[in-house]
Short mmCIF file of C-alpha atoms in Angstrom, two decimals:
data_model
loop_
_atom_site.label_atom_id
_atom_site.label_comp_id
_atom_site.label_asym_id
_atom_site.label_seq_id
_atom_site.Cartn_x
_atom_site.Cartn_y
_atom_site.Cartn_z
CA MET A 1 0.00 0.00 0.00
CA GLY A 2 2.92 2.35 0.62
CA THR A 3 4.53 1.86 -2.78
CA PRO A 4 3.05 4.92 -4.59
CA VAL A 5 4.02 7.16 -1.65
CA ILE A 6 7.60 5.87 -1.72
CA ILE A 7 7.84 6.44 -5.47
CA MET A 8 6.45 9.98 -5.28
CA GLU A 9 8.90 10.88 -2.49
CA ILE A 10 11.81 9.68 -4.64
CA LEU A 11 10.61 11.65 -7.66
CA GLU A 12 10.14 14.81 -5.58
CA LYS A 13 13.71 14.50 -4.25
CA GLN A 14 15.03 14.05 -7.80
CA SER A 15 13.10 17.10 -8.98
CA ALA A 16 14.34 19.21 -6.09
CA LYS A 17 17.96 18.53 -7.11
CA ARG A 18 17.55 19.97 -10.63
CA PRO A 19 19.05 23.44 -11.03
CA GLN A 20 16.35 26.02 -11.64
CA ASP A 21 18.35 29.25 -11.94
CA LYS A 22 19.89 28.80 -15.39
CA PRO A 23 17.56 28.37 -18.39
CA THR A 24 18.16 25.52 -20.80
CA ARG A 25 19.20 26.98 -24.16
CA VAL A 26 17.45 25.25 -27.06
CA LEU A 27 18.09 25.32 -30.81
CA VAL A 28 14.94 24.38 -32.76
CA VAL A 29 15.50 22.72 -36.15
CA ASP A 30 12.66 21.87 -38.53
CA ASP A 31 11.94 22.47 -42.20
CA SER A 32 8.32 23.33 -41.34
CA ARG A 33 7.88 26.94 -40.31
CA LEU A 34 4.68 26.03 -38.46
CA MET A 35 6.45 23.30 -36.49
CA ARG A 36 9.30 25.66 -35.55
CA GLU A 37 6.79 28.25 -34.36
CA GLN A 38 4.83 25.68 -32.34
CA ILE A 39 7.92 24.41 -30.54
CA CYS A 40 9.14 27.96 -29.91
CA ASP A 41 5.73 28.96 -28.51
CA ILE A 42 5.71 25.95 -26.18
CA LEU A 43 9.18 26.78 -24.87
CA ALA A 44 8.37 30.49 -24.53
CA ASP A 45 5.50 29.64 -22.18
CA ALA A 46 7.52 27.14 -20.13
CA PRO A 47 9.81 28.34 -17.34
CA GLY A 48 13.42 27.26 -17.53
CA TYR A 49 13.88 27.35 -21.32
CA SER A 50 15.33 29.86 -23.75
CA VAL A 51 15.16 29.43 -27.53
CA VAL A 52 18.52 30.70 -28.77
CA GLY A 53 17.80 30.15 -32.46
CA THR A 54 16.00 28.23 -35.17
CA ALA A 55 17.07 26.54 -38.39
CA CYS A 56 15.19 25.13 -41.37
CA ASN A 57 17.72 22.48 -42.45
CA GLY A 58 20.72 20.55 -41.22
CA ALA A 59 23.40 22.71 -42.75
CA GLU A 60 21.99 25.85 -41.12
CA ALA A 61 21.56 23.94 -37.86
CA LEU A 62 25.24 23.00 -37.70
CA ILE A 63 26.34 26.58 -38.33
CA LYS A 64 24.04 27.91 -35.62
CA ALA A 65 25.01 25.15 -33.20
CA ALA A 66 28.66 26.16 -33.55
CA GLU A 67 27.85 29.86 -33.15
CA LEU A 68 25.20 29.73 -30.41
CA ARG A 69 26.39 26.71 -28.36
CA PRO A 70 22.92 25.53 -27.29
CA ASP A 71 22.41 23.08 -24.43
CA ILE A 72 19.91 20.97 -26.39
CA MET A 73 18.71 20.67 -29.97
CA THR A 74 15.32 19.58 -31.27
CA LEU A 75 15.95 18.05 -34.68
CA ASP A 76 13.51 17.23 -37.46
CA VAL A 77 13.95 13.76 -38.94
CA THR A 78 13.27 14.57 -42.61
CA MET A 79 14.58 17.81 -44.12
CA PRO A 80 15.86 18.93 -47.53
CA CYS A 81 19.55 19.53 -48.26
CA MET A 82 20.77 17.75 -45.12
CA ASP A 83 18.45 15.45 -43.21
CA GLY A 84 18.29 14.64 -39.53
CA LEU A 85 20.61 11.63 -39.63
CA GLU A 86 23.37 13.47 -41.53
CA THR A 87 23.05 16.45 -39.21
CA LEU A 88 23.14 14.23 -36.12
CA ASP A 89 26.28 12.41 -37.25
CA VAL A 90 28.21 15.65 -37.73
CA LEU A 91 26.89 17.16 -34.49
CA ILE A 92 27.80 14.11 -32.39
CA SER A 93 31.32 14.02 -33.85
CA LYS A 94 31.99 17.76 -33.53
CA ASN A 95 29.77 19.20 -30.81
CA PRO A 96 27.94 16.44 -28.90
CA ILE A 97 24.88 17.83 -27.11
CA PRO A 98 21.60 16.11 -26.22
CA VAL A 99 19.38 15.85 -29.30
CA LEU A 100 15.63 15.28 -29.28
CA MET A 101 14.43 13.99 -32.65
CA VAL A 102 11.06 15.30 -33.87
CA SER A 103 9.44 12.64 -36.03
CA ALA A 104 6.36 12.26 -38.17
CA LEU A 105 4.15 9.31 -37.28
CA THR A 106 4.99 7.19 -40.35
CA HIS A 107 6.81 3.89 -40.86
CA ARG A 108 9.62 5.59 -42.81
CA ALA A 109 10.09 8.24 -40.14
CA ALA A 110 10.02 5.52 -37.49
CA ASP A 111 12.86 3.63 -39.19
CA ILE A 112 14.95 6.80 -39.43
CA THR A 113 14.20 7.80 -35.84
CA ILE A 114 15.24 4.39 -34.49
CA GLU A 115 18.48 4.69 -36.47
CA ALA A 116 19.00 8.18 -35.01
CA LEU A 117 18.70 6.75 -31.50
CA GLN A 118 21.38 4.21 -32.39
CA ARG A 119 23.66 7.00 -33.62
CA GLY A 120 23.44 9.21 -30.55
CA ALA A 121 20.09 11.00 -30.29
CA VAL A 122 18.85 10.80 -26.70
CA ASP A 123 15.11 10.60 -27.37
CA TYR A 124 12.33 11.60 -29.75
CA VAL A 125 8.81 13.00 -29.91
CA THR A 126 6.23 12.50 -32.65
CA LYS A 127 4.67 15.49 -34.35
CA PRO A 128 1.10 16.33 -33.33
CA GLU A 129 -1.88 15.62 -35.51
CA GLU A 130 -4.41 18.34 -36.25
CA SER A 131 -6.28 18.28 -32.96
CA ARG A 132 -6.10 20.15 -29.68
CA ARG A 133 -5.74 16.94 -27.70
CA SER A 134 -2.84 15.81 -29.88
CA PHE A 135 -1.09 19.17 -29.49
CA ASP A 136 -1.54 19.15 -25.70
CA SER A 137 -0.04 15.66 -25.59
CA PHE A 138 2.87 16.81 -27.77
CA ARG A 139 3.49 19.80 -25.50
CA HIS A 140 3.50 17.63 -22.38
CA GLU A 141 5.82 15.04 -23.94
CA LEU A 142 8.20 17.64 -25.40
CA LEU A 143 8.68 19.47 -22.10
CA GLY A 144 8.94 16.26 -20.10
CA LYS A 145 11.64 14.82 -22.32
CA LEU A 146 13.60 18.06 -22.55
CA ARG A 147 13.57 18.30 -18.78
CA ILE A 148 15.00 14.80 -18.39
CA MET A 149 17.59 15.35 -21.14
CA THR A 150 18.98 18.53 -19.64
CA GLY A 151 22.52 17.94 -18.45
CA ILE A 152 22.99 14.51 -20.05
CA ASP A 153 26.66 14.00 -20.90
CA VAL A 154 26.48 12.82 -24.51
CA ARG A 155 30.25 12.26 -24.73
CA ARG A 156 30.04 9.87 -21.78
CA MET A 157 26.96 8.19 -23.26
CA MET A 158 28.76 7.54 -26.54
CA ARG A 159 31.90 6.29 -24.76
CA VAL A 160 29.82 3.78 -22.82
CA ARG A 161 28.12 2.60 -26.02
CA GLN A 162 31.44 2.26 -27.81
CA SER A 163 32.84 0.25 -24.92
CA HIS A 164 29.84 -2.06 -25.07
CA ALA A 165 30.20 -2.46 -28.85
CA GLU A 166 33.87 -3.41 -28.49
CA ARG A 167 32.99 -5.88 -25.76
CA THR A 168 30.31 -7.41 -28.00
CA ASN A 169 32.80 -7.88 -30.83
CA ARG A 170 35.29 -9.57 -28.52
CA ARG A 171 32.57 -11.80 -27.11
CA LYS A 172 31.40 -12.83 -30.58
CA GLU A 173 34.95 -13.67 -31.64
CA SER A 174 35.40 -15.88 -28.59
CA LEU A 175 32.10 -17.66 -29.20
CA THR A 176 32.45 -18.20 -32.95
CA GLY A 177 30.92 -21.53 -33.86
CA LYS A 178 29.47 -22.09 -30.41
CA ILE A 179 26.17 -20.20 -30.66
CA ALA A 180 23.10 -21.95 -32.00
CA THR A 181 20.68 -20.13 -34.28
CA LYS A 182 17.03 -19.55 -33.25
CA ALA A 183 16.97 -23.14 -32.02
CA ASP A 184 14.62 -24.88 -29.61
CA GLN A 185 17.49 -26.68 -27.93
CA ASP A 186 16.79 -27.34 -24.26
CA SER A 187 13.62 -25.23 -24.62
CA HIS A 188 11.66 -27.75 -22.51
CA CYS A 189 13.62 -26.43 -19.52
CA TYR A 190 11.91 -23.09 -19.93
CA ASP A 191 8.25 -24.02 -19.96
CA ASN A 192 5.94 -22.07 -17.64
CA CYS A 193 8.33 -19.19 -16.95
CA CYS A 194 8.94 -15.70 -18.28
CA VAL A 195 11.36 -12.78 -18.48
CA ALA A 196 9.40 -9.52 -18.13
CA LEU A 197 11.48 -6.56 -19.36
CA GLY A 198 10.61 -2.87 -19.11
CA ILE A 199 12.57 -0.03 -20.71
CA SER A 200 12.09 3.51 -22.02
CA THR A 201 14.47 6.39 -22.84
CA GLY A 202 17.74 4.97 -24.15
CA GLY A 203 16.00 1.66 -24.83
CA PRO A 204 16.57 1.11 -28.56
CA PRO A 205 20.39 1.14 -28.42
CA ALA A 206 20.41 -0.77 -25.12
CA LEU A 207 18.10 -3.49 -26.46
CA SER A 208 20.05 -3.65 -29.71
CA GLN A 209 23.18 -4.25 -27.66
CA LEU A 210 21.47 -6.92 -25.58
CA PHE A 211 19.89 -8.80 -28.46
CA GLN A 212 23.16 -8.95 -30.38
CA ASP A 213 24.64 -10.85 -27.45
CA ILE A 214 21.95 -13.17 -26.12
CA ALA A 215 21.58 -16.70 -27.45
CA PRO A 216 19.24 -19.66 -26.94
CA PRO A 217 18.14 -21.41 -24.88
CA LEU A 218 16.15 -18.70 -23.10
CA PRO A 219 12.66 -18.44 -21.62
CA PRO A 220 9.98 -16.38 -23.35
CA ILE A 221 10.81 -12.66 -23.10
CA VAL A 222 8.06 -10.04 -22.99
CA ILE A 223 9.17 -6.45 -23.58
CA VAL A 224 7.50 -3.10 -23.01
CA GLN A 225 9.51 -0.35 -24.70
CA HIS A 226 7.77 3.02 -24.53
CA MET A 227 7.06 3.83 -28.18
CA PRO A 228 4.11 5.11 -30.22
CA ALA A 229 2.19 3.10 -32.79
CA LYS A 230 4.07 2.42 -36.05
CA PHE A 231 7.42 2.45 -34.25
CA THR A 232 7.41 -0.89 -32.47
CA LYS A 233 6.97 -3.13 -35.53
CA PRO A 234 10.09 -1.90 -37.37
CA PHE A 235 11.97 -1.84 -34.06
CA ALA A 236 11.08 -5.48 -33.35
CA ALA A 237 12.09 -6.40 -36.92
CA ARG A 238 15.46 -4.72 -36.36
CA LEU A 239 16.04 -6.68 -33.16
CA ASN A 240 15.07 -9.89 -34.93
CA LEU A 241 17.76 -9.33 -37.56
CA LEU A 242 20.36 -8.75 -34.86
CA SER A 243 19.53 -11.68 -32.64
CA ASP A 244 19.86 -15.45 -32.41
CA ILE A 245 16.39 -15.61 -30.85
CA SER A 246 13.18 -14.63 -32.62
CA VAL A 247 11.73 -11.17 -31.99
CA LYS A 248 8.36 -9.84 -33.18
CA GLU A 249 5.76 -7.22 -32.33
CA ALA A 250 3.20 -8.88 -30.07
CA ALA A 251 -0.36 -9.54 -31.25
CA THR A 252 -3.47 -10.89 -29.55
CA GLY A 253 -3.32 -14.69 -29.51
CA ASP A 254 0.48 -14.97 -29.53
CA VAL A 255 1.67 -17.83 -27.31
CA LEU A 256 4.67 -17.28 -25.07
CA ARG A 257 7.38 -19.63 -26.32
CA PRO A 258 11.03 -20.21 -25.35
CA ASN A 259 13.63 -18.47 -27.51
CA GLN A 260 11.18 -15.79 -28.58
CA ALA A 261 10.78 -12.15 -27.53
CA LEU A 262 7.51 -10.26 -27.94
CA VAL A 263 7.52 -6.45 -28.06
CA ALA A 264 4.37 -4.63 -26.91
CA PRO A 265 2.82 -2.64 -29.79
CA GLY A 266 3.03 1.12 -29.44
CA GLY A 267 0.02 2.89 -28.00
CA LEU A 268 -1.58 -0.28 -26.58
CA HIS A 269 -1.27 -2.33 -23.41
CA LEU A 270 0.16 -5.85 -23.49
CA ARG A 271 -1.74 -8.22 -21.20
CA LEU A 272 -1.06 -11.89 -20.43
CA HIS A 273 -3.54 -14.64 -19.57
CA ARG A 274 -3.39 -18.39 -19.08
CA GLN A 275 -5.36 -20.73 -21.31
CA GLY A 276 -4.84 -24.34 -20.31
CA SER A 277 -1.13 -25.07 -20.30
CA GLN A 278 -0.29 -22.03 -22.43
CA VAL A 279 0.10 -18.32 -21.67
CA LEU A 280 -1.26 -16.03 -24.36
CA VAL A 281 -0.99 -12.35 -25.20
CA ARG A 282 -3.97 -10.04 -25.30
CA ILE A 283 -3.50 -6.52 -26.73
CA GLU A 284 -5.84 -3.92 -25.26
CA ASP A 285 -6.56 -0.23 -25.57
CA GLY A 286 -7.36 1.77 -22.46
CA GLU A 287 -6.16 4.64 -20.34
CA PRO A 288 -2.42 5.14 -19.75
CA VAL A 289 -1.08 3.47 -16.60
CA SER A 290 1.84 5.07 -14.79
CA SER A 291 1.56 7.76 -17.51
CA HIS A 292 2.27 5.27 -20.30
CA LYS A 293 0.59 3.09 -22.89
CA PRO A 294 1.99 0.49 -23.25
CA SER A 295 2.78 0.32 -19.56
CA VAL A 296 5.52 -1.79 -18.00
CA ASP A 297 3.47 -2.03 -14.80
CA VAL A 298 0.49 -3.56 -16.64
CA MET A 299 2.63 -6.24 -18.29
CA MET A 300 4.69 -7.03 -15.19
CA ARG A 301 1.65 -7.37 -12.93
CA ASP A 302 0.16 -9.96 -15.27
CA ALA A 303 3.49 -11.79 -15.50
CA ALA A 304 3.86 -11.82 -11.71
CA LYS A 305 0.31 -13.12 -11.22
CA ILE A 306 0.67 -15.90 -13.81
CA PHE A 307 4.23 -17.09 -13.20
CA GLY A 308 4.91 -16.25 -9.54
CA GLN A 309 8.39 -17.38 -8.52
CA ARG A 310 9.09 -18.39 -12.13
CA CYS A 311 9.11 -14.76 -13.28
CA LEU A 312 12.33 -12.81 -13.81
CA GLY A 313 11.86 -9.03 -14.01
CA VAL A 314 14.33 -6.73 -15.76
CA ILE A 315 14.01 -2.96 -15.41
CA MET A 316 16.28 -0.80 -17.55
CA THR A 317 17.07 2.76 -18.65
CA GLY A 318 14.19 5.23 -18.91
CA MET A 319 12.60 8.30 -17.42
CA GLY A 320 9.69 8.27 -14.99
CA GLN A 321 8.45 5.53 -12.67
CA ASP A 322 6.68 3.02 -14.93
CA GLY A 323 7.76 -0.49 -14.00
CA ALA A 324 8.71 0.22 -10.39
CA ALA A 325 5.39 -1.02 -9.01
CA GLY A 326 5.49 -3.95 -11.43
CA CYS A 327 8.91 -4.95 -10.11
CA GLY A 328 7.40 -4.84 -6.64
CA GLU A 329 4.64 -7.20 -7.75
CA ILE A 330 7.19 -9.64 -9.21
CA ARG A 331 9.18 -9.73 -5.98
CA ALA A 332 6.02 -10.05 -3.88
CA GLY A 333 5.06 -13.08 -5.98
CA GLY A 334 8.39 -14.77 -5.31
CA GLY A 335 10.16 -13.74 -8.50
CA TYR A 336 13.51 -12.00 -8.92
CA VAL A 337 14.32 -8.56 -10.37
CA LEU A 338 17.43 -7.31 -12.15
CA GLY A 339 17.94 -3.56 -12.56
CA GLN A 340 20.30 -1.73 -14.89
CA ASP A 341 22.86 0.38 -13.04
CA GLU A 342 23.32 4.14 -13.27
CA ALA A 343 26.70 3.98 -15.00
CA THR A 344 25.36 2.28 -18.13
CA SER A 345 21.90 3.91 -18.28
CA ASP A 346 21.23 6.79 -20.66
CA VAL A 347 18.60 7.92 -18.14
CA TYR A 348 18.71 6.47 -14.63
CA GLY A 349 15.04 6.97 -13.87
CA MET A 350 12.62 4.03 -13.90
CA ASN A 351 15.35 1.68 -12.75
CA LYS A 352 16.43 4.13 -10.05
CA VAL A 353 12.91 4.40 -8.64
CA ALA A 354 12.60 0.61 -8.59
CA PHE A 355 15.99 0.23 -6.92
CA ASN A 356 15.40 2.93 -4.30
CA SER A 357 11.98 1.43 -3.56
CA GLY A 358 13.67 -1.86 -2.67
CA PHE A 359 12.27 -3.73 -5.66
CA VAL A 360 15.57 -4.70 -7.35
CA ASP A 361 17.45 -7.77 -6.15
CA ARG A 362 20.59 -7.11 -8.15
CA GLN A 363 21.90 -4.29 -10.34
CA PHE A 364 23.82 -4.97 -13.54
CA SER A 365 26.00 -3.28 -16.11
CA LEU A 366 24.50 -3.43 -19.60
CA GLY A 367 27.49 -5.36 -20.95
CA ASP A 368 27.07 -8.02 -18.25
CA LEU A 369 23.35 -8.60 -18.88
CA PRO A 370 23.56 -11.33 -21.57
CA ASP A 371 25.61 -13.66 -19.36
CA LEU A 372 23.73 -12.67 -16.21
CA LEU A 373 20.41 -13.36 -17.92
CA GLN A 374 21.52 -16.87 -18.88
CA GLN A 375 22.88 -17.55 -15.40
CA GLN A 376 19.80 -16.28 -13.58
CA CYS A 377 17.41 -18.18 -15.85
CA ARG A 378 19.34 -21.42 -15.28
CA LYS A 379 19.30 -20.81 -11.54
CA MET A 380 15.60 -19.95 -11.35
CA PHE A 381 13.99 -22.13 -13.98
CA ARG A 382 16.17 -25.19 -14.60
CA ALA A 383 16.56 -26.17 -10.96
CA PRO A 384 14.22 -25.90 -7.94
CA ARG A 385 14.52 -22.62 -6.04
CA SER A 386 15.23 -22.93 -2.35
#
């Protein structure tokens, strides 16, 4: 009963530590004049922000970034002359600052945005549709993400990612010829169990890193990555290409199977229910939970209820508190929870709240997760727990 109070106290303490005296200087980049004006108007009405300039394409953005030295840039995905990806690559190499991609809600834009996150963008927002409700949601999301991004050390973030990439390459070289491909080997050991994974800001590169390294046999993995509709399907397809286990966007009726990961579709909740000896997915609309849809808490609570002590929770990088209560449910049901550490998180938020609430059994470095996941699954699911 005390969980929400604990979480709110932690968030209030985090908020109180943020410096309020110096405004965050923002450079707004978009080829649409209307979009530039909308973002500038939002920031003008919000305390703590100062728009230092605007640009209508990537080339102009790089010139103004060098001249004005902004703290943060909002960057359109698709622009003439020099698009968002080209602009981001130059910016990260020359003048790394936190970048928030501004994306249209299309499959093509989703692909480009996911690539931008891999290359060093911290987060993204989707452009509003022509409705007041959509614009209000855009305003709330824009300000929330800019607030979290303020002060992120992008150089450090990229160094950590590079270190992980080098470690992955070394690991692959040492395991050449030893890793099976999307096999069902030993899958019978992982019946009636589940890995429930929640992640948000910083998730796409972190999950890409993880899924390059993990190999079968593994239990079913259910993932909630905070993303809008039209983003999760190409993201799941990208993970599938990287990984030795199968990855797909979840759909109603999907059965949880070993050596497969299911990604919650954007804008909808992923629920789990038992039908005979099988556990099936049910995709539902509804109100946001813990400020999100899909919600990590919704998925984890179902996983905890169905699997009990045969549920392994994993809470990773991301802003906010979604997943903290779900981790609590997993532990209360006899399961075990792993939490990503601060050093390897782009945003130490959701995982920090879960850890400070006492809902994480063990913290991990991102590079250690593939081996730790295998070890913990063998310990929990292939032998009786004491």
